[in-house]
PDB file of C-alpha atoms in Angstrom:
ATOM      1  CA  UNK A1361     -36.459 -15.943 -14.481  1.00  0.00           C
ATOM      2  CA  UNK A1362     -33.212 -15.177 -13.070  1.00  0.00           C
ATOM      3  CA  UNK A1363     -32.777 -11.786 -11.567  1.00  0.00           C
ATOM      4  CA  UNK A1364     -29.831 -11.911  -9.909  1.00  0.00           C
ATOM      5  CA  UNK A1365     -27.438 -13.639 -11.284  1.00  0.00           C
ATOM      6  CA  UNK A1366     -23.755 -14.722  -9.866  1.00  0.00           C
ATOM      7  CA  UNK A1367     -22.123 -16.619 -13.066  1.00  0.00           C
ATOM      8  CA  UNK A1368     -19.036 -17.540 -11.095  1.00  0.00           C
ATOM      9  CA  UNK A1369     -20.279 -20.718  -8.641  1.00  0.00           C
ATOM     10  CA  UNK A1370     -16.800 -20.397  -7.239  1.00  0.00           C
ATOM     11  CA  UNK A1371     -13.441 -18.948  -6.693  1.00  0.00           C
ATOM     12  CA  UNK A1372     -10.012 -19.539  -5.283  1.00  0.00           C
ATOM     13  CA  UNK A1373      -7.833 -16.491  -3.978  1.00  0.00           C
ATOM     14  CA  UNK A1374      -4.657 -17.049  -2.602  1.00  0.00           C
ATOM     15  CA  UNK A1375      -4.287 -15.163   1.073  1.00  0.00           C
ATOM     16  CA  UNK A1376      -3.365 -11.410   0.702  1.00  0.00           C
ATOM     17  CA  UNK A1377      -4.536 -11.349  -2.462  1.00  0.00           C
ATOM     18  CA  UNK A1378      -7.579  -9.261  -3.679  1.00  0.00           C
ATOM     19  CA  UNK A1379     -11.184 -11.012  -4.097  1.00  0.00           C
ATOM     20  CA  UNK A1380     -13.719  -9.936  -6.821  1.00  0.00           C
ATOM     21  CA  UNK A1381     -16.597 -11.299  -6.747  1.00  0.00           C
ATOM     22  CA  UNK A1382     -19.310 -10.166  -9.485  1.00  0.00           C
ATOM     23  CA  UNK A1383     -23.049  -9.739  -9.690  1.00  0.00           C
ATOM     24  CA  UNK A1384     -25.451  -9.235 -12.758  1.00  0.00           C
ATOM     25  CA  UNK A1385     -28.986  -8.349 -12.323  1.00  0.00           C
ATOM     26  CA  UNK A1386     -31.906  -7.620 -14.995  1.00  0.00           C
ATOM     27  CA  UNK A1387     -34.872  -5.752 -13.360  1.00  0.00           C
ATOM     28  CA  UNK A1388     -34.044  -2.002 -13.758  1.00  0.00           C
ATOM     29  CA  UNK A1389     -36.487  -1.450 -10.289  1.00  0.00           C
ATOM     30  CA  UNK A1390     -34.065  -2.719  -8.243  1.00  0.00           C
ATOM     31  CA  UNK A1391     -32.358   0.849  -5.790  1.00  0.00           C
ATOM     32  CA  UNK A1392     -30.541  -1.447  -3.678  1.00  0.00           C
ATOM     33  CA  UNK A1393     -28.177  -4.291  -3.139  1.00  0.00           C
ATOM     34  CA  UNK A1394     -26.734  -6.129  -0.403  1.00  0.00           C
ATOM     35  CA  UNK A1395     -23.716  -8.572  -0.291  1.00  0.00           C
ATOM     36  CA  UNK A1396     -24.891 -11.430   2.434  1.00  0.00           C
ATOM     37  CA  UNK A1397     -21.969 -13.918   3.559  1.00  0.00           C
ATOM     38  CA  UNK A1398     -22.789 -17.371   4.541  1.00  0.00           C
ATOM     39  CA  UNK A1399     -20.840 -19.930   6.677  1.00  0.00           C
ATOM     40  CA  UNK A1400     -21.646 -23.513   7.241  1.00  0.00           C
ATOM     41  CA  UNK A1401     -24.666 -24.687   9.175  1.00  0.00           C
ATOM     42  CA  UNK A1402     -25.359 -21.045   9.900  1.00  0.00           C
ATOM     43  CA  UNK A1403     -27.686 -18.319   8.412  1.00  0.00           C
ATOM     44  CA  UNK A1404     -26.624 -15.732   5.785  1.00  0.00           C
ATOM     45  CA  UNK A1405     -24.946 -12.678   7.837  1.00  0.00           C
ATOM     46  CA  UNK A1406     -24.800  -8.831   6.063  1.00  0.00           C
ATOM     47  CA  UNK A1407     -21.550  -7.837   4.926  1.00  0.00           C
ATOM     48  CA  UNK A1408     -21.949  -4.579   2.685  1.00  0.00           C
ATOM     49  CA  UNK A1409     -24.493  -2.124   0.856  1.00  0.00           C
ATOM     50  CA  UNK A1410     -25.149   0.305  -1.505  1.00  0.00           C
ATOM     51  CA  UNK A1411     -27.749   2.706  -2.722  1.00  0.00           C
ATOM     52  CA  UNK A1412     -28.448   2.807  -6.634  1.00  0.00           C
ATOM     53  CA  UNK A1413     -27.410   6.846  -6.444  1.00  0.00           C
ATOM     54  CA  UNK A1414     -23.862   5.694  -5.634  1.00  0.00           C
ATOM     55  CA  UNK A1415     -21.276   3.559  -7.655  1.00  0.00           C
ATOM     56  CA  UNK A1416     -19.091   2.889  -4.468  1.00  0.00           C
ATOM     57  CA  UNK A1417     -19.321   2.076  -1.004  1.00  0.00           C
ATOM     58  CA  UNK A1418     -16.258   1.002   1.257  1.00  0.00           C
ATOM     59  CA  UNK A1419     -16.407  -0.824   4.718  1.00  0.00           C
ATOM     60  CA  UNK A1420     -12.820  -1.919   5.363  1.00  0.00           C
ATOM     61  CA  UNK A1421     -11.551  -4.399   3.630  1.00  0.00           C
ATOM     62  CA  UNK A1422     -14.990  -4.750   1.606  1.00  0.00           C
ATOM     63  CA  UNK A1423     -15.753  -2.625  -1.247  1.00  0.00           C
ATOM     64  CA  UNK A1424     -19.020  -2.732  -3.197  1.00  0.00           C
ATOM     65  CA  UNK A1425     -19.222  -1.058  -6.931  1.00  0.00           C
ATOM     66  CA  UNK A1426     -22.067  -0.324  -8.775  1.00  0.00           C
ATOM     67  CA  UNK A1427     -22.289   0.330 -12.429  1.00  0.00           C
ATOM     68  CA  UNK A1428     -25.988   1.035 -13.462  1.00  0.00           C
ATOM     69  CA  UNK A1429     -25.571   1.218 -16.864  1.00  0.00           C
ATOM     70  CA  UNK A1430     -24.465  -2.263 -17.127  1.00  0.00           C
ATOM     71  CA  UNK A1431     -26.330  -3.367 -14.131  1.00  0.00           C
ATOM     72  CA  UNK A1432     -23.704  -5.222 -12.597  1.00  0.00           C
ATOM     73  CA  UNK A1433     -22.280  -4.764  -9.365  1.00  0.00           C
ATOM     74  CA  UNK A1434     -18.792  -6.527  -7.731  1.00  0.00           C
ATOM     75  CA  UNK A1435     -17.640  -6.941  -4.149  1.00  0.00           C
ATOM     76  CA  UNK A1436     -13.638  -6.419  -4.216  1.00  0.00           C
ATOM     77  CA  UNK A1437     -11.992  -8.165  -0.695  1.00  0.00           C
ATOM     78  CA  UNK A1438      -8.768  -6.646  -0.094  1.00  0.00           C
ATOM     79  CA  UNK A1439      -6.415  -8.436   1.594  1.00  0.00           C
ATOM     80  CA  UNK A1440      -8.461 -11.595   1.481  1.00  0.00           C
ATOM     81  CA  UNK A1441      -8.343 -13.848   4.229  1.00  0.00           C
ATOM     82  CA  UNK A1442      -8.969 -17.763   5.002  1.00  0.00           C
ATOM     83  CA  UNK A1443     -11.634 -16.603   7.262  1.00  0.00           C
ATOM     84  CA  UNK A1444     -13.023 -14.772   4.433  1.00  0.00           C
ATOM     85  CA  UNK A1445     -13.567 -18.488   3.158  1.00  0.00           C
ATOM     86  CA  UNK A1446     -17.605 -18.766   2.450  1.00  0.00           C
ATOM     87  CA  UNK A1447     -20.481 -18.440   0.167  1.00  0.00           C
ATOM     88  CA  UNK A1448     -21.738 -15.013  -0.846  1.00  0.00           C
ATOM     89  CA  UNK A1449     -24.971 -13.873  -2.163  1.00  0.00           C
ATOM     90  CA  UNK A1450     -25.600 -11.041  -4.073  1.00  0.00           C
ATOM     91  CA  UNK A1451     -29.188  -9.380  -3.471  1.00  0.00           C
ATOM     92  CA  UNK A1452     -30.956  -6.367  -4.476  1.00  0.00           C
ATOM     93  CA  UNK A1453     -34.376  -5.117  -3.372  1.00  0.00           C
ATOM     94  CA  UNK A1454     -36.508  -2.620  -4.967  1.00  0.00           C
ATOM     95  CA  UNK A1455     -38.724   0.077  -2.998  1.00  0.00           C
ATOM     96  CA  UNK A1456     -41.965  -2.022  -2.951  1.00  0.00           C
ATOM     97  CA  UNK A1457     -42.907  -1.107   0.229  1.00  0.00           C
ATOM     98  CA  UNK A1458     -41.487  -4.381   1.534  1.00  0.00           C
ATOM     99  CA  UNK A1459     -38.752  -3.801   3.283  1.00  0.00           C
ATOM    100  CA  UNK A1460     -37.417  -7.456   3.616  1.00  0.00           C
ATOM    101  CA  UNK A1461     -37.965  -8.659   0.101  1.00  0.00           C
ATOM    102  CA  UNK A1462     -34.676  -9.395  -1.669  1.00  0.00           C
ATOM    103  CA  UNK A1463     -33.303 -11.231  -4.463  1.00  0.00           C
ATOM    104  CA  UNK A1464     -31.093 -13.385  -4.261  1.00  0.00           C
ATOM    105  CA  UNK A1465     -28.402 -14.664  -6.832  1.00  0.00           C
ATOM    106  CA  UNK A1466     -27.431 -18.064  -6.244  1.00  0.00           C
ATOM    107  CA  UNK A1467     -23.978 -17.848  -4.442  1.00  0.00           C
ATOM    108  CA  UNK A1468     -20.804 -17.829  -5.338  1.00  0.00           C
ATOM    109  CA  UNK A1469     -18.282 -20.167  -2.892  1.00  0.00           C
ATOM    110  CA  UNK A1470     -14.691 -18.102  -2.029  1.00  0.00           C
ATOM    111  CA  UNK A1471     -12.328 -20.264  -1.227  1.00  0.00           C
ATOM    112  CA  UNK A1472      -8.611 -18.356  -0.095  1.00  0.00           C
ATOM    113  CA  UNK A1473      -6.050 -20.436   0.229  1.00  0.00           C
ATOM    114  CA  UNK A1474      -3.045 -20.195   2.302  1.00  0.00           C
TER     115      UNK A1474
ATOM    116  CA  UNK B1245     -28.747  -9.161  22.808  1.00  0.00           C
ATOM    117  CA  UNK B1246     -30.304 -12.291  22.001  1.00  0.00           C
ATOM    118  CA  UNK B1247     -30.112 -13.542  17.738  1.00  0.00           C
ATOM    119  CA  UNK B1248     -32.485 -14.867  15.442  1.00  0.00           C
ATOM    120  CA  UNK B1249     -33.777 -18.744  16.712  1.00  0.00           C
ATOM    121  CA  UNK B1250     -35.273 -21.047  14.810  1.00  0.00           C
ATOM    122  CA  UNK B1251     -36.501 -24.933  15.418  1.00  0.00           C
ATOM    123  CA  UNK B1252     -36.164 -27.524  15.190  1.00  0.00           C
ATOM    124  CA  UNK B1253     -33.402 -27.649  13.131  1.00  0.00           C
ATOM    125  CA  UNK B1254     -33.739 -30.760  11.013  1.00  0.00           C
ATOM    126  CA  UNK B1255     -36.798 -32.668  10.559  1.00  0.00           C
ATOM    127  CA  UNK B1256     -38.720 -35.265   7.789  1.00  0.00           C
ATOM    128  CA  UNK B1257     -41.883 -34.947   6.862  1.00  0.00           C
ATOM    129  CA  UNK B1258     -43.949 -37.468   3.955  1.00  0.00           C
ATOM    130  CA  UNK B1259     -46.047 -35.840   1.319  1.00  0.00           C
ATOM    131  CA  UNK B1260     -48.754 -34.392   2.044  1.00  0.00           C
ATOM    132  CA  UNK B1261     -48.531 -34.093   5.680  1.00  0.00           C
ATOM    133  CA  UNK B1262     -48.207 -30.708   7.473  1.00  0.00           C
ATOM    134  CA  UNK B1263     -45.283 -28.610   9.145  1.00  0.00           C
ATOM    135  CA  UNK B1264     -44.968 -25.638  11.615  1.00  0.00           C
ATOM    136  CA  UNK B1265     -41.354 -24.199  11.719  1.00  0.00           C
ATOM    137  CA  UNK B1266     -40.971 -21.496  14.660  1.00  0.00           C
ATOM    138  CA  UNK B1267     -38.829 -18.194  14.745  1.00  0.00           C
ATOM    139  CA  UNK B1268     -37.826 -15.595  17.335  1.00  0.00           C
ATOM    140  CA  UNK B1269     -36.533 -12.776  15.800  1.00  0.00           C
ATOM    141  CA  UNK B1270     -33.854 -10.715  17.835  1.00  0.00           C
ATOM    142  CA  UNK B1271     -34.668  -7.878  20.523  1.00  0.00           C
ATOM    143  CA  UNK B1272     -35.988  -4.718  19.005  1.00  0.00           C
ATOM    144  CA  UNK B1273     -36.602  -6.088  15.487  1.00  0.00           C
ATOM    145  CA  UNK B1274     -40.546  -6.134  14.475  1.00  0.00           C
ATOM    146  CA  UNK B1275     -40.617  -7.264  10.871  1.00  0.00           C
ATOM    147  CA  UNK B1276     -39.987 -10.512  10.382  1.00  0.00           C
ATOM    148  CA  UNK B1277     -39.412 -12.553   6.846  1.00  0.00           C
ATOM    149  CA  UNK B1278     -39.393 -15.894   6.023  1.00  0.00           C
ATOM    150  CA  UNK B1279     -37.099 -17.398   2.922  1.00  0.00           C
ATOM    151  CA  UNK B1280     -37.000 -21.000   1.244  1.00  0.00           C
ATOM    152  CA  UNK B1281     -33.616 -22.079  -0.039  1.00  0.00           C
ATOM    153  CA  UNK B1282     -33.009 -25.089  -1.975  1.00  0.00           C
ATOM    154  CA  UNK B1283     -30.194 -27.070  -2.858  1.00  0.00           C
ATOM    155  CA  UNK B1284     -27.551 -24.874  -5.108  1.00  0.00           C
ATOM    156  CA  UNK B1285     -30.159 -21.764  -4.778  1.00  0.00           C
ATOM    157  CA  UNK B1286     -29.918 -18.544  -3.466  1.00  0.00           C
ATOM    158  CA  UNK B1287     -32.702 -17.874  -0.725  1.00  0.00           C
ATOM    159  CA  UNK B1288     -35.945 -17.196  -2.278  1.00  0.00           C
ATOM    160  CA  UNK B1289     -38.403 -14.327  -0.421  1.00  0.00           C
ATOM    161  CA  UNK B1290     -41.929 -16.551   1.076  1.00  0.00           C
ATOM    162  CA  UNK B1291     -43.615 -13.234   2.816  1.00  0.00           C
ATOM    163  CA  UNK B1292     -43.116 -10.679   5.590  1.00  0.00           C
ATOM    164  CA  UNK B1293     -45.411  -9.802   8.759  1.00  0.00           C
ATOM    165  CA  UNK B1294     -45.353  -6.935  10.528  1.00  0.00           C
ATOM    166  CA  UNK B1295     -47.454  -5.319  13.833  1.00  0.00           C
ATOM    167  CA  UNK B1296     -48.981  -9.370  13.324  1.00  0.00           C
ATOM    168  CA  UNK B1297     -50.007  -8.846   9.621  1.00  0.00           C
ATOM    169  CA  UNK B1298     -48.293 -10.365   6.353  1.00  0.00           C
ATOM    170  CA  UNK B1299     -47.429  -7.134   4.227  1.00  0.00           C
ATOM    171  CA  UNK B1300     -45.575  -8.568   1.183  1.00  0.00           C
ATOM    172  CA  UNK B1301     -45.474 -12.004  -0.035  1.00  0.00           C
ATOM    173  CA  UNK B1302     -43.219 -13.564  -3.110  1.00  0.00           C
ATOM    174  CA  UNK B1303     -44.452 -16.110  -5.538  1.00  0.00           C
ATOM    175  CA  UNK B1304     -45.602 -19.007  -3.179  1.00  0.00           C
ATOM    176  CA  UNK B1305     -48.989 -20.701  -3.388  1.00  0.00           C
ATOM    177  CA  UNK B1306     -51.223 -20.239  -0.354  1.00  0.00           C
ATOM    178  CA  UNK B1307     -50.764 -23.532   1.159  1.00  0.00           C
ATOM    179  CA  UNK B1308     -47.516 -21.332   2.637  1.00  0.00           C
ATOM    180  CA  UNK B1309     -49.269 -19.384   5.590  1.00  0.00           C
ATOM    181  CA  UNK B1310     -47.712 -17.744   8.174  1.00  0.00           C
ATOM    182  CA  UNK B1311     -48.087 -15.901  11.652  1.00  0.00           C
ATOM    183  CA  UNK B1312     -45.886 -12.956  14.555  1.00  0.00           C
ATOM    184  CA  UNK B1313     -46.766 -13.113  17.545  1.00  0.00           C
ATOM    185  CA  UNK B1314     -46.803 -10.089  19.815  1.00  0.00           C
ATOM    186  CA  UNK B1315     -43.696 -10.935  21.308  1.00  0.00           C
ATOM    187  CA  UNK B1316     -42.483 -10.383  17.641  1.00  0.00           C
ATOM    188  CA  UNK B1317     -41.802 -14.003  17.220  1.00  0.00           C
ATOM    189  CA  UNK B1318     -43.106 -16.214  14.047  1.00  0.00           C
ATOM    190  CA  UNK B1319     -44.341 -19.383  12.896  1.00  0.00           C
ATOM    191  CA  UNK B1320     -43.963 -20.793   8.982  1.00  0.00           C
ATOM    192  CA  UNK B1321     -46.683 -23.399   7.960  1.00  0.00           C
ATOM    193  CA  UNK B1322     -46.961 -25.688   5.282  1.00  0.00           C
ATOM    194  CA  UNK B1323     -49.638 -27.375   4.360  1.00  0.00           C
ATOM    195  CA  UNK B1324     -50.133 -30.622   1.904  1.00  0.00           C
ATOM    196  CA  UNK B1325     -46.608 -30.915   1.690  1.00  0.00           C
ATOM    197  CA  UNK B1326     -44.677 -31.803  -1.903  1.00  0.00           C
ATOM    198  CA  UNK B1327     -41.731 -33.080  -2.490  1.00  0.00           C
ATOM    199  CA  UNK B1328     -40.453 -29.943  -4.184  1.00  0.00           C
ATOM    200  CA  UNK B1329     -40.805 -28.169  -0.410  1.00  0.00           C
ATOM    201  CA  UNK B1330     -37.719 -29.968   0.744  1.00  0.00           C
ATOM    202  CA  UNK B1331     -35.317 -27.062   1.222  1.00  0.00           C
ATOM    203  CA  UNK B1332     -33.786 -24.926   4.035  1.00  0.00           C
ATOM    204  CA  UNK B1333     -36.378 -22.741   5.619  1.00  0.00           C
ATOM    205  CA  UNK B1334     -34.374 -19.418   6.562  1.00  0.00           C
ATOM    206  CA  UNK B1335     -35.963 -16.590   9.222  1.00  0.00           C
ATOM    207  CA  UNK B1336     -34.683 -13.112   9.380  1.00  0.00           C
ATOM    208  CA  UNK B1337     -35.620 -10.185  11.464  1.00  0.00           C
ATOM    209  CA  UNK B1338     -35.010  -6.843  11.424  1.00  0.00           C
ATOM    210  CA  UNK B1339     -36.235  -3.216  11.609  1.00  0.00           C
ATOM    211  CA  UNK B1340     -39.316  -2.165   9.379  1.00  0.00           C
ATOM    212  CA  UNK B1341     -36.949   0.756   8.096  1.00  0.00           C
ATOM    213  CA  UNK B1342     -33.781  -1.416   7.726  1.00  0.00           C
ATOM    214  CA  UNK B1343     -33.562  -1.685   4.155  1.00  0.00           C
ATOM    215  CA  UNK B1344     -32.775  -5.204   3.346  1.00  0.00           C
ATOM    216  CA  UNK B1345     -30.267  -5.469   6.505  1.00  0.00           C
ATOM    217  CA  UNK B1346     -31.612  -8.704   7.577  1.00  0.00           C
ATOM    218  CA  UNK B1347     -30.468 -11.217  10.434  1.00  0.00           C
ATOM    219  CA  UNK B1348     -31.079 -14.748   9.565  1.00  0.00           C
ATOM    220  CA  UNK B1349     -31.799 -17.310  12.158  1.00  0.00           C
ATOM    221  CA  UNK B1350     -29.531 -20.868  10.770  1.00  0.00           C
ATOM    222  CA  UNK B1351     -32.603 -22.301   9.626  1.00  0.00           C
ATOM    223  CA  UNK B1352     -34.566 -25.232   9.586  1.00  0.00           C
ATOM    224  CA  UNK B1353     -34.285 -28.088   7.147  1.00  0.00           C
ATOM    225  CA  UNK B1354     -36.634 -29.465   5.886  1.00  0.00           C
ATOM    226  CA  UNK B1355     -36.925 -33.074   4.065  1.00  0.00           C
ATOM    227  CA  UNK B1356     -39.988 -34.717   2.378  1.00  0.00           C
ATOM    228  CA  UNK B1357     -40.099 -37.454   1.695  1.00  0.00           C
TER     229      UNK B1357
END
């Protein structure tokens, strides 16, 4: 049982260009999701949050939105860069009392292109 | 400011046999988690320990034990190993009121053969 799911296992941006990258999840406990980035032969590194009482959060050229209704959730990279070039996972965690328990969807690879 | 360690890095095991990975988690962090991740997957939640104490586990059997140390850092152990356990092990550490900010260690891979 799925509950974070990434549908997209990859994309191709050209440099400049914006990034979407989209997120579905089905448990309705989840109050919080993360966008981790991941690079070759190292571990995932935090990018972005948000809290389920907002629909937006912005952190540069990163911007997470939230729609609760739908349950979905998309990480826009504007401009996109080739370092922005990775894998990144979509996670939410619910408030179980365990503060490190996420989620994870299953990745989706970036690829921007010169 | 020292990151998340882990090691070894690579290593093969055969069925059944047992394996301790090690973590130490970065200064000032004193949860730490521990995450499987196989091939094409997204990182899957083992358990979390915290003041030396696993306080939340996801759906692994028991053979999957764990301990922290005082110093804060961690061991993973696997017992009776399967083939099915072949996956990156992943560590993260991070504050006990963080929520969800983790720092992952690069992990230790893990083949069984």
């Amino acid at each position: 049982d799925q509950q974070v799911k990434q549908n997209s296992p990859s994309l191709s941006v050209q440099e400049g260009r914006i990034s979407i990258l989209n997120c579905d999840y089905t448990n309705s406990m989840f109050d919080y999701f993360l966008w981790y980035k991941k690079y070759p032969a190292e571990g995932p590194t935090f990018l972005i949050s948000i809290s389920s009482i907002k629909d937006k959060n912005e952190d540069g050229r990163f911007t997470v939105f939230l729609n609760k209704s739908a349950k979905h959730l998309s990480l826009h990279i504007v401009p996109s860069q080739p370092g922005d070039s990775a894998v990144y996972f979509c996670a939410a965690s619910a408030d179980t009392g365990t503060a490190s328990k996420l989620t994870f969807g299953t990745g989706t690879r970036l690829q921007v292109t010169l | 400011e020292t990151g998340v360690t882990q090691s070894p890095t690579h290593l093969i095991k055969t069925r059944g046999q047992q394996v301790t990975l090690r973590c130490s988690s970065q200064s000032g962090h004193n949860t730490v988690s521990w995450y499987q991740q196989a091939l094409g997957q997204g990182p899957q939640f083992i358990f979390q320990y915290y003041r030396e104490e696993e306080n939340g586990r996801g759906n692994f059997p028991p053979r999957f034990s764990g301990l922290q140390f005082p110093n804060y850092s961690s061991e993973l152990n696997v017992n009776a190993l399967e083939l099915d356990d072949s996956a990156l092990y992943l560590c993260a550490s991070s504050s006990i009121t963080s929520a969800g900010e983790l720092f992952f260690g690069e992990g230790s891979r893990l083949t069984v053969l």
